[in-house]
């Protein structure tokens, strides 16, 4: 009999968890408290149900080839970066293609998840749910928590003296949906993450003035990079990752900052990172332009509020503020878990590879999607789910709980004493984390072996973008279409852009492309033919020729 797995949440992580259960012949039951799939990607006009949803104008930050399920590419005509409704369509297509919807129980809230009395032997859980006022209890062999990061709005009013005197409107970004209602108002946005930047830019088109307050500053990158290609595809590459591991950190930092300031000087725009603060990055194509045009004004952190104004840390005052929007993030919690498990799961230090709680003697509970990566969260959560389901089946092993707890406790103590840097709030390097999980499963691409067996594919894997398909090339869960998906990823990237073809320019571009691609090999072949058909070899000493030949080959390969 297949093991029963409870999946809590039918968002991005929940859908991949259902599919991964099916791939491993497990029997999933997904509980979703709303009436549809997609989690925060399902737009609603209000947030009265307490669930966090995207605002209507949201556009994805990671391009489609880098943020798809590893065995289900986006359709080629989908834009590289898409609005929330288009991305939700993709989730719907994924669910329908793999027939996942029949495993989801909608309008069902998970009330409690508790260990069975014989948990130490069976690893089983009692799961109590509520559907339209009716309670139900069931036993599951494993549980996958997929409720996401964006549960409870973080509204730190106590950190802003005088905020309770303020007579204007105060709201959290969770409540923001559309710019209607902010016309001709002076709006103060507090917090400069991706959401803060997006809302500030959108309101700058209708509000009288937008003030954007930040304590730390941020690096701002565009969705497009040099040549107009998606930024993620140009930067998230194994060769860059390899270089980053080899170069000294000071050189790497200098190089990155130099590149980020190439588009515009962040200091001139009031966006530079405050000294002593951790550097962070947001994706925003329009914020620099809005600052340049004066529709968005950068401000330091707020020191104090009055009834109608805000005093900032630099001593400046902004009068007649109508609205304050806090884009200060979220906290996540697990009200359905029992203590001490509930508290422990909120501490990333005590989650083994950010998935398995360290204190459980049986590894039958997995936290899926509680990560922050420099790349696609979707791809990361899918790989987490693939690993977790194989652990449930006993096909992958993890260290015993005693060892994990000892290591986590020691690490926490070192952090508290200041002897170890606390990196829990930092974004994890995408490729490093993905490779770490893939190594546990046995799906990490073997690049040297690929160069021997399939040089063309190996070239794309190492020098090209690290797309999710790479983790389907070998090992458990291997997908026959992975190779072709990698070799055609640029076709799908360029397809939606080519809506106006001008024959002359395309021929010129095509000729340029072929010259770049075949110029070096043709030149090398010509030189070799000339040399072999003449007395050239007789005139050149053998030692000199031995030096020239590898150099020519290196040019051809480069």
Coordinates of C-alpha atoms in Angstrom, one line a residue:
X1 CA 0.0 0.0 0.0
X2 CA 1.4 3.4 -1.0
X3 CA 2.3 5.8 1.8
X4 CA -0.1 8.6 2.4
X5 CA 1.3 12.1 2.3
X6 CA -0.5 15.3 3.4
X7 CA 0.4 18.3 1.4
X8 CA -0.6 21.6 3.0
X9 CA -1.1 24.4 0.4
X10 CA -1.7 24.2 -3.3
X11 CA 0.5 27.1 -4.4
X12 CA 3.8 26.8 -6.4
X13 CA 5.4 24.5 -3.8
X14 CA 2.3 22.5 -3.1
X15 CA 1.7 21.6 -6.8
X16 CA 5.2 20.4 -7.3
X17 CA 5.0 18.4 -4.0
X18 CA 1.8 16.6 -5.3
X19 CA 3.6 15.7 -8.6
X20 CA 6.7 14.5 -6.8
X21 CA 4.7 12.3 -4.6
X22 CA 3.0 10.8 -7.6
X23 CA 6.4 10.3 -9.3
X24 CA 7.6 8.3 -6.3
X25 CA 4.3 6.2 -6.1
X26 CA 3.2 8.0 -2.9
X27 CA -0.5 8.9 -2.3
X28 CA -0.8 12.6 -1.8
X29 CA -3.8 14.5 -0.4
X30 CA -3.5 18.3 -0.7
X31 CA -5.4 20.7 1.6
X32 CA -6.0 24.2 0.2
X33 CA -7.9 26.7 2.3
X34 CA -9.0 28.9 -0.7
X35 CA -11.1 27.8 -3.7
X36 CA -8.3 27.6 -6.3
X37 CA -4.7 26.7 -6.8
X38 CA -1.8 29.1 -7.2
X39 CA -1.5 30.5 -3.7
X40 CA -0.4 34.2 -3.8
X41 CA -0.3 34.1 -7.6
X42 CA -4.1 34.0 -7.7
X43 CA -5.2 37.6 -7.8
X44 CA -8.2 38.8 -5.8
X45 CA -9.6 42.3 -5.4
X46 CA -9.3 42.2 -1.6
X47 CA -7.4 40.4 1.1
X48 CA -10.4 39.9 3.4
X49 CA -9.7 36.2 3.6
X50 CA -6.3 37.0 5.3
X51 CA -4.3 35.4 2.5
X52 CA -1.5 37.2 0.8
X53 CA -2.1 37.8 -2.9
X54 CA -0.1 39.6 -5.6
X55 CA -1.0 43.1 -6.7
X56 CA -2.5 43.3 -10.1
X57 CA 0.4 44.9 -11.9
X58 CA 3.1 42.5 -10.6
X59 CA 5.5 41.1 -13.2
X60 CA 7.8 38.1 -12.6
X61 CA 11.4 38.9 -11.6
X62 CA 12.9 35.7 -13.0
X63 CA 12.5 34.9 -16.7
X64 CA 10.4 31.9 -17.9
X65 CA 13.3 29.6 -18.8
X66 CA 14.8 30.0 -15.3
X67 CA 11.6 29.7 -13.4
X68 CA 9.7 26.8 -14.9
X69 CA 9.1 23.3 -13.5
X70 CA 12.1 21.2 -14.7
X71 CA 10.0 18.8 -16.9
X72 CA 7.4 21.3 -18.1
X73 CA 8.8 24.3 -20.1
X74 CA 6.6 27.4 -20.7
X75 CA 5.0 27.6 -24.1
X76 CA 7.4 29.3 -26.5
X77 CA 5.0 32.2 -27.2
X78 CA 4.8 33.1 -23.5
X79 CA 6.7 36.4 -22.7
X80 CA 10.0 36.0 -20.9
X81 CA 8.7 38.0 -17.9
X82 CA 5.0 37.9 -17.4
X83 CA 2.2 39.4 -15.4
X84 CA 0.6 37.5 -12.6
X85 CA -2.4 36.2 -14.6
X86 CA -0.1 34.7 -17.3
X87 CA 2.0 33.0 -14.7
X88 CA -1.1 31.6 -13.0
X89 CA -2.2 30.3 -16.4
X90 CA 1.1 28.3 -16.5
X91 CA 0.4 26.8 -13.0
X92 CA -3.1 25.8 -14.2
X93 CA -1.5 24.2 -17.3
X94 CA 1.0 22.3 -15.2
X95 CA -1.8 21.1 -12.8
X96 CA -4.0 19.9 -15.7
X97 CA -1.1 18.3 -17.7
X98 CA -0.1 16.1 -14.8
X99 CA -3.7 15.7 -13.5
X100 CA -3.0 17.1 -10.1
X101 CA -6.3 18.8 -9.3
X102 CA -8.1 15.6 -8.3
X103 CA -5.7 15.4 -5.3
X104 CA -6.6 18.8 -3.9
X105 CA -9.3 19.4 -1.3
X106 CA -10.3 23.1 -1.7
X107 CA -11.8 25.3 1.1
X108 CA -10.1 23.1 3.6
X109 CA -8.1 24.4 6.5
X110 CA -5.5 22.3 8.4
X111 CA -6.3 22.8 12.1
X112 CA -3.6 20.6 13.6
X113 CA -0.7 18.2 12.7
X114 CA 0.4 16.1 15.7
X115 CA 2.6 13.1 16.2
X116 CA 0.9 9.8 16.6
X117 CA 1.5 8.0 19.9
X118 CA 3.7 5.5 18.1
X119 CA 5.6 8.2 16.0
X120 CA 9.0 7.0 17.1
X121 CA 8.3 3.7 15.3
X122 CA 5.9 4.6 12.5
X123 CA 6.6 8.3 11.9
X124 CA 2.9 8.9 11.3
X125 CA 0.9 12.0 11.9
X126 CA -2.7 12.8 13.0
X127 CA -4.0 15.6 10.7
X128 CA -7.2 17.4 11.6
X129 CA -8.9 19.5 8.9
X130 CA -12.0 21.7 8.7
X131 CA -14.1 22.0 5.6
X132 CA -17.1 24.4 5.8
X133 CA -17.5 23.9 9.5
X134 CA -17.0 20.1 9.4
X135 CA -14.0 18.6 11.1
X136 CA -12.2 15.5 9.8
X137 CA -9.3 13.5 11.2
X138 CA -6.9 11.3 9.1
X139 CA -3.6 9.5 9.6
X140 CA -0.7 10.2 7.2
X141 CA 2.7 8.6 6.8
X142 CA 4.3 12.0 6.0
X143 CA 3.5 15.7 5.8
X144 CA 4.8 18.4 3.4
X145 CA 4.2 21.9 4.6
X146 CA 3.9 24.3 1.6
X147 CA 2.3 27.3 3.1
X148 CA 5.0 29.7 1.9
X149 CA 6.9 32.7 3.3
X150 CA 4.1 35.3 3.0
X151 CA 1.7 34.5 5.7
X152 CA 1.6 37.2 8.3
X153 CA 2.2 40.9 7.4
X154 CA 5.1 42.4 9.4
X155 CA 4.0 45.8 10.5
X156 CA 6.6 47.1 12.9
X157 CA 4.7 50.2 14.1
X158 CA 6.5 50.2 17.4
X159 CA 9.7 51.1 15.6
X160 CA 8.2 54.4 14.4
X161 CA 7.6 56.9 17.2
X162 CA 4.6 59.0 16.7
X163 CA 3.0 56.7 14.1
X164 CA -0.2 56.5 16.3
X165 CA -0.5 60.3 16.0
X166 CA -0.5 60.2 12.3
X167 CA -3.9 61.1 10.9
X168 CA -3.5 59.8 7.3
X169 CA -4.0 56.3 6.0
X170 CA -1.7 53.5 7.1
X171 CA -1.6 50.1 5.3
X172 CA 0.7 47.2 4.6
X173 CA 1.6 46.2 1.1
X174 CA -0.6 43.0 1.6
X175 CA -3.6 45.3 1.3
X176 CA -2.3 47.1 -1.9
X177 CA -3.9 45.8 -5.1
X178 CA -4.3 48.7 -7.6
X179 CA -3.3 52.4 -7.8
X180 CA -7.0 53.6 -7.7
X181 CA -7.6 55.8 -4.7
X182 CA -4.2 57.3 -4.5
X183 CA -4.6 60.0 -7.1
X184 CA -3.1 63.4 -6.3
X185 CA -1.9 62.2 -2.8
X186 CA 1.5 62.4 -1.2
X187 CA 2.5 58.8 -0.5
X188 CA 5.3 57.6 1.7
X189 CA 6.5 54.0 1.0
X190 CA 8.6 52.5 3.8
X191 CA 10.9 49.6 2.8
X192 CA 12.8 49.1 -0.4
X193 CA 12.5 45.5 -1.5
X194 CA 11.0 44.3 -4.8
X195 CA 7.5 45.2 -3.6
X196 CA 8.4 48.6 -2.3
X197 CA 10.1 49.5 -5.6
X198 CA 7.1 48.2 -7.6
X199 CA 4.5 50.1 -5.6
X200 CA 6.5 53.3 -5.6
X201 CA 6.9 53.2 -9.4
X202 CA 3.3 52.4 -10.0
X203 CA 2.0 55.1 -7.7
X204 CA 4.3 57.7 -9.2
X205 CA 2.1 57.7 -12.2
X206 CA -1.0 58.8 -10.3
X207 CA 0.1 60.2 -6.9
X208 CA 1.1 63.9 -6.5
X209 CA 4.4 62.7 -5.0
X210 CA 5.9 59.4 -3.9
X211 CA 8.6 59.3 -1.1
X212 CA 10.5 56.1 -0.8
X213 CA 12.2 55.5 2.5
X214 CA 15.0 52.9 3.0
X215 CA 17.4 52.1 5.9
X216 CA 19.9 50.1 3.9
X217 CA 19.7 51.1 0.2
X218 CA 19.8 48.5 -2.5
X219 CA 21.3 47.5 -5.8
X220 CA 18.8 47.8 -8.6
X221 CA 19.1 45.5 -11.6
X222 CA 17.0 45.5 -14.8
X223 CA 15.2 42.5 -16.2
X224 CA 17.2 42.8 -19.4
X225 CA 21.0 42.7 -19.6
X226 CA 23.5 43.7 -22.3
X227 CA 22.1 42.8 -25.7
X228 CA 18.6 42.8 -24.4
X229 CA 18.7 39.2 -23.2
X230 CA 17.1 38.2 -19.8
X231 CA 19.4 39.2 -17.0
X232 CA 18.9 35.9 -15.2
X233 CA 20.0 33.8 -18.2
X234 CA 23.2 35.9 -18.6
X235 CA 24.3 35.8 -15.0
X236 CA 23.1 32.5 -13.5
X237 CA 25.7 30.2 -15.1
X238 CA 28.0 27.5 -13.9
X239 CA 31.1 29.2 -15.3
X240 CA 30.2 32.4 -13.3
X241 CA 29.7 30.3 -10.2
X242 CA 33.1 28.6 -10.7
X243 CA 34.8 32.0 -11.1
X244 CA 33.1 33.4 -8.0
X245 CA 34.5 30.4 -6.0
X246 CA 38.0 31.0 -7.3
X247 CA 38.3 34.8 -7.1
X248 CA 39.1 36.6 -3.8
X249 CA 35.9 38.0 -2.3
X250 CA 37.3 41.6 -2.5
X251 CA 37.9 41.3 -6.2
X252 CA 34.5 39.7 -6.8
X253 CA 32.8 42.5 -4.8
X254 CA 34.6 45.2 -6.7
X255 CA 33.7 43.6 -10.1
X256 CA 30.1 43.2 -9.2
X257 CA 29.7 46.7 -7.9
X258 CA 31.4 48.1 -10.9
X259 CA 29.0 46.2 -13.2
X260 CA 26.0 47.3 -11.2
X261 CA 27.0 51.0 -11.3
X262 CA 27.6 50.8 -15.0
X263 CA 23.9 51.4 -15.8
X264 CA 23.7 54.3 -13.3
X265 CA 25.6 55.4 -10.3
X266 CA 23.6 54.3 -7.2
X267 CA 25.2 56.9 -5.0
X268 CA 23.9 59.7 -7.2
X269 CA 20.4 58.3 -7.0
X270 CA 20.3 57.8 -3.2
X271 CA 20.3 54.0 -3.6
X272 CA 23.8 53.1 -2.4
X273 CA 24.1 50.5 0.4
X274 CA 24.4 52.1 3.8
X275 CA 27.8 51.4 5.4
X276 CA 27.7 48.3 7.6
X277 CA 24.5 47.0 6.1
X278 CA 24.2 43.8 4.2
X279 CA 24.0 44.4 0.5
X280 CA 20.7 43.4 -1.2
X281 CA 19.4 43.5 -4.7
X282 CA 16.0 44.3 -6.3
X283 CA 14.7 43.9 -9.8
X284 CA 13.1 47.1 -11.2
X285 CA 13.3 48.5 -14.7
X286 CA 11.7 51.9 -14.0
X287 CA 12.8 53.1 -10.5
X288 CA 16.0 54.9 -11.7
X289 CA 13.9 56.8 -14.3
X290 CA 11.3 57.8 -11.8
X291 CA 14.0 59.1 -9.5
X292 CA 15.5 61.0 -12.5
X293 CA 12.2 62.5 -13.3
X294 CA 11.4 63.4 -9.8
X295 CA 8.2 61.4 -9.5
X296 CA 9.9 59.3 -6.8
X297 CA 12.1 60.9 -4.1
X298 CA 14.5 58.8 -2.1
X299 CA 14.6 59.3 1.7
X300 CA 16.5 57.9 4.6
X301 CA 14.7 56.0 7.4
X302 CA 11.9 57.7 9.3
X303 CA 12.9 59.0 12.7
X304 CA 9.4 60.2 13.9
X305 CA 5.9 60.8 12.7
X306 CA 3.6 63.8 13.5
X307 CA -0.1 64.1 12.7
X308 CA 0.6 65.0 9.0
X309 CA 4.4 64.8 8.5
X310 CA 7.5 62.6 8.8
X311 CA 10.9 63.5 10.2
X312 CA 13.7 61.6 8.7
X313 CA 17.1 60.5 10.1
X314 CA 19.0 63.1 8.0
X315 CA 17.0 65.9 9.6
X316 CA 14.7 66.6 6.7
X317 CA 10.9 66.9 7.1
X318 CA 8.2 66.0 4.6
X319 CA 4.9 67.7 5.2
X320 CA 1.3 66.9 4.2
X321 CA 1.7 63.1 3.9
X322 CA -1.6 61.5 3.1
X323 CA -0.7 57.8 3.0
X324 CA 2.0 55.6 4.5
X325 CA 2.5 52.1 2.9
X326 CA 4.7 49.7 4.8
X327 CA 6.4 47.2 2.5
X328 CA 8.2 45.6 5.4
X329 CA 7.8 42.0 4.5
X330 CA 6.2 39.1 6.3
X331 CA 6.7 36.6 9.0
X332 CA 5.8 32.9 8.7
X333 CA 4.4 30.6 11.3
X334 CA 2.9 27.2 11.6
X335 CA -0.2 27.4 13.9
X336 CA -1.2 23.8 13.1
X337 CA 2.1 22.4 14.6
X338 CA 2.6 21.6 18.2
X339 CA 5.4 22.9 20.4
X340 CA 8.4 22.6 20.4
X341 CA 8.2 21.7 16.7
X342 CA 6.2 24.9 15.9
X343 CA 9.0 27.2 17.2
X344 CA 11.9 25.2 15.9
X345 CA 10.6 25.2 12.3
X346 CA 10.7 29.0 12.2
X347 CA 14.5 28.8 12.9
X348 CA 16.3 28.0 9.6
X349 CA 19.4 26.9 11.6
X350 CA 17.4 23.9 12.8
X351 CA 16.1 22.9 9.4
X352 CA 18.5 20.4 7.7
X353 CA 19.2 21.9 4.3
X354 CA 16.2 24.1 5.0
X355 CA 13.8 21.2 4.6
X356 CA 13.8 18.7 7.5
X357 CA 13.4 19.7 11.2
X358 CA 16.4 18.5 13.1
X359 CA 14.6 17.3 16.2
X360 CA 12.4 14.5 14.6
X361 CA 13.6 10.9 15.1
X362 CA 11.6 10.1 12.0
X363 CA 12.1 12.2 8.9
X364 CA 8.5 12.3 7.8
X365 CA 7.9 16.1 7.9
X366 CA 9.3 18.4 5.2
X367 CA 9.1 22.2 5.0
X368 CA 8.9 23.0 1.3
X369 CA 9.6 26.6 0.0
X370 CA 10.9 28.3 3.1
X371 CA 14.0 29.6 1.2
X372 CA 15.3 32.7 -0.3
X373 CA 17.5 32.2 -3.3
X374 CA 19.4 34.4 -5.8
X375 CA 17.4 32.5 -8.5
X376 CA 14.0 30.9 -9.0
X377 CA 12.1 29.9 -5.8
X378 CA 9.9 27.6 -8.0
X379 CA 12.9 25.6 -9.2
X380 CA 14.3 25.4 -5.7
X381 CA 11.1 24.2 -4.1
X382 CA 10.6 21.6 -6.8
X383 CA 14.0 20.1 -6.1
X384 CA 13.3 20.2 -2.4
X385 CA 10.1 18.2 -3.0
X386 CA 11.9 15.7 -5.2
X387 CA 14.4 15.1 -2.4
X388 CA 11.8 15.0 0.4
X389 CA 9.7 12.4 -1.3
X390 CA 12.7 10.1 -1.8
X391 CA 13.6 10.5 1.8
X392 CA 10.0 9.5 2.8
X393 CA 10.4 6.3 0.7
X394 CA 13.8 5.5 2.3
X395 CA 15.7 6.0 -0.9
X396 CA 17.7 8.9 0.4
X397 CA 19.1 9.0 3.9
X398 CA 19.9 12.0 6.2
X399 CA 21.9 12.0 9.4
X400 CA 20.3 11.0 12.7
X401 CA 18.4 13.7 14.6
X402 CA 20.8 13.7 17.6
X403 CA 23.7 14.7 15.3
X404 CA 21.6 17.3 13.5
X405 CA 20.4 18.9 16.7
X406 CA 23.9 19.0 18.2
X407 CA 25.3 20.7 15.1
X408 CA 22.4 23.2 14.9
X409 CA 22.6 24.0 18.6
X410 CA 26.4 24.6 18.3
X411 CA 25.9 26.8 15.3
X412 CA 23.2 28.9 17.1
X413 CA 25.5 29.3 20.1
X414 CA 28.4 30.5 17.9
X415 CA 26.1 33.0 16.2
X416 CA 24.8 34.3 19.6
X417 CA 28.4 34.8 20.8
X418 CA 29.3 36.6 17.6
X419 CA 31.9 34.0 16.6
X420 CA 29.9 33.0 13.5
X421 CA 28.2 35.2 10.9
X422 CA 24.4 34.8 10.9
X423 CA 23.5 34.1 7.3
X424 CA 19.9 33.0 7.9
X425 CA 18.6 36.3 6.5
X426 CA 20.8 36.1 3.4
X427 CA 19.8 34.8 0.0
X428 CA 21.4 31.5 -0.8
X429 CA 23.4 31.1 -4.0
X430 CA 21.0 29.5 -6.5
X431 CA 23.4 27.1 -8.2
X432 CA 25.2 26.0 -5.0
X433 CA 22.0 25.2 -3.2
X434 CA 20.5 23.4 -6.2
X435 CA 23.6 21.4 -6.7
X436 CA 23.7 20.5 -3.0
X437 CA 20.1 19.1 -3.1
X438 CA 20.7 17.4 -6.5
X439 CA 23.8 15.7 -5.1
X440 CA 21.6 14.2 -2.3
X441 CA 19.2 12.8 -4.9
X442 CA 21.8 11.8 -7.5
X443 CA 20.7 14.3 -10.2
X444 CA 23.6 16.8 -10.1
X445 CA 24.9 17.2 -13.7
X446 CA 28.3 15.5 -14.2
X447 CA 29.8 18.2 -16.4
X448 CA 33.2 16.5 -17.0
X449 CA 31.4 13.3 -18.1
X450 CA 29.1 15.3 -20.3
X451 CA 32.0 16.9 -22.1
X452 CA 33.2 13.4 -22.9
X453 CA 29.9 12.0 -24.0
X454 CA 28.0 15.0 -25.3
X455 CA 30.2 18.1 -25.8
X456 CA 27.5 20.2 -27.3
X457 CA 25.2 19.7 -24.3
X458 CA 28.1 20.0 -21.9
X459 CA 28.9 23.4 -23.4
X460 CA 25.4 24.7 -22.8
X461 CA 25.3 23.2 -19.2
X462 CA 28.6 24.8 -18.1
X463 CA 28.7 28.0 -20.2
X464 CA 25.0 28.6 -20.7
X465 CA 22.2 29.5 -18.2
X466 CA 21.7 27.0 -15.4
X467 CA 18.0 26.3 -16.3
X468 CA 16.0 23.8 -14.2
X469 CA 16.2 21.2 -17.0
X470 CA 19.8 20.5 -16.0
X471 CA 18.5 18.6 -13.0
X472 CA 16.6 16.2 -15.2
X473 CA 19.5 15.0 -17.3
X474 CA 20.5 12.1 -15.2
X475 CA 19.6 10.1 -12.1
X476 CA 16.2 9.5 -10.5
X477 CA 13.5 11.5 -12.2
X478 CA 15.5 11.7 -15.5
X479 CA 13.4 13.3 -18.2
X480 CA 14.0 12.3 -21.8
X481 CA 13.1 15.8 -23.0
X482 CA 15.7 17.6 -20.8
X483 CA 18.5 17.6 -23.4
X484 CA 16.3 19.1 -26.1
X485 CA 14.8 21.6 -23.6
X486 CA 18.4 22.9 -22.9
X487 CA 19.4 23.0 -26.5
X488 CA 16.3 24.9 -27.5
X489 CA 16.0 27.3 -24.5
X490 CA 17.2 30.3 -26.5
X491 CA 14.6 29.6 -29.2
X492 CA 11.8 29.9 -26.6
X493 CA 13.5 33.0 -25.2
X494 CA 13.6 34.8 -28.6
X495 CA 10.3 33.5 -30.0
X496 CA 8.0 36.0 -28.2
X497 CA 10.3 38.9 -29.2
X498 CA 10.2 38.2 -32.9
X499 CA 6.8 39.7 -33.7
X500 CA 8.2 42.1 -36.4
X501 CA 10.7 40.6 -38.8
X502 CA 12.5 43.0 -41.1
X503 CA 14.1 40.8 -43.9
X504 CA 17.2 42.9 -44.5
X505 CA 18.2 43.4 -40.9
X506 CA 17.5 39.7 -40.0
X507 CA 19.9 38.6 -42.9
X508 CA 22.6 40.9 -41.6
X509 CA 22.1 39.6 -38.1
X510 CA 22.1 36.0 -39.3
X511 CA 25.3 36.5 -41.2
X512 CA 26.9 38.1 -38.2
X513 CA 25.8 35.1 -36.1
X514 CA 27.2 32.6 -38.5
X515 CA 30.5 34.5 -38.7
X516 CA 30.8 34.4 -35.0
X517 CA 29.9 30.8 -34.7
X518 CA 31.9 29.3 -37.6
X519 CA 34.6 31.9 -38.2
X520 CA 37.2 30.5 -35.9
X521 CA 36.7 26.8 -36.9
X522 CA 36.9 27.7 -40.6
X523 CA 40.0 29.8 -40.1
X524 CA 41.6 27.0 -38.2
X525 CA 40.7 24.4 -40.8
X526 CA 42.0 26.7 -43.6
X527 CA 45.4 27.2 -41.8
X528 CA 45.8 23.5 -41.3
X529 CA 45.0 22.7 -44.9
X530 CA 47.4 25.4 -46.1
X531 CA 50.1 24.1 -43.8
X532 CA 49.7 20.5 -44.8
X533 CA 49.7 21.2 -48.5
X534 CA 52.9 23.3 -48.6
X535 CA 56.4 23.1 -47.5
X536 CA 55.4 25.2 -44.4
X537 CA 55.9 22.3 -42.0
X538 CA 59.3 21.7 -43.2
X539 CA 60.3 25.3 -42.7
X540 CA 58.9 25.5 -39.2
X541 CA 60.7 23.6 -36.5
X542 CA 58.6 20.9 -34.8
X543 CA 58.9 22.5 -31.4
X544 CA 57.4 25.8 -32.6
X545 CA 54.6 23.9 -34.4
X546 CA 53.8 22.1 -31.1
X547 CA 53.3 25.5 -29.5
X548 CA 51.2 27.0 -32.3
X549 CA 48.8 24.1 -32.7
X550 CA 47.4 24.0 -29.1
X551 CA 47.0 27.8 -29.4
X552 CA 45.0 27.5 -32.6
X553 CA 42.8 24.8 -31.0
X554 CA 42.2 26.9 -28.0
X555 CA 41.0 29.8 -30.2
X556 CA 38.7 27.5 -32.0
X557 CA 37.2 26.1 -28.7
X558 CA 36.9 29.6 -27.2

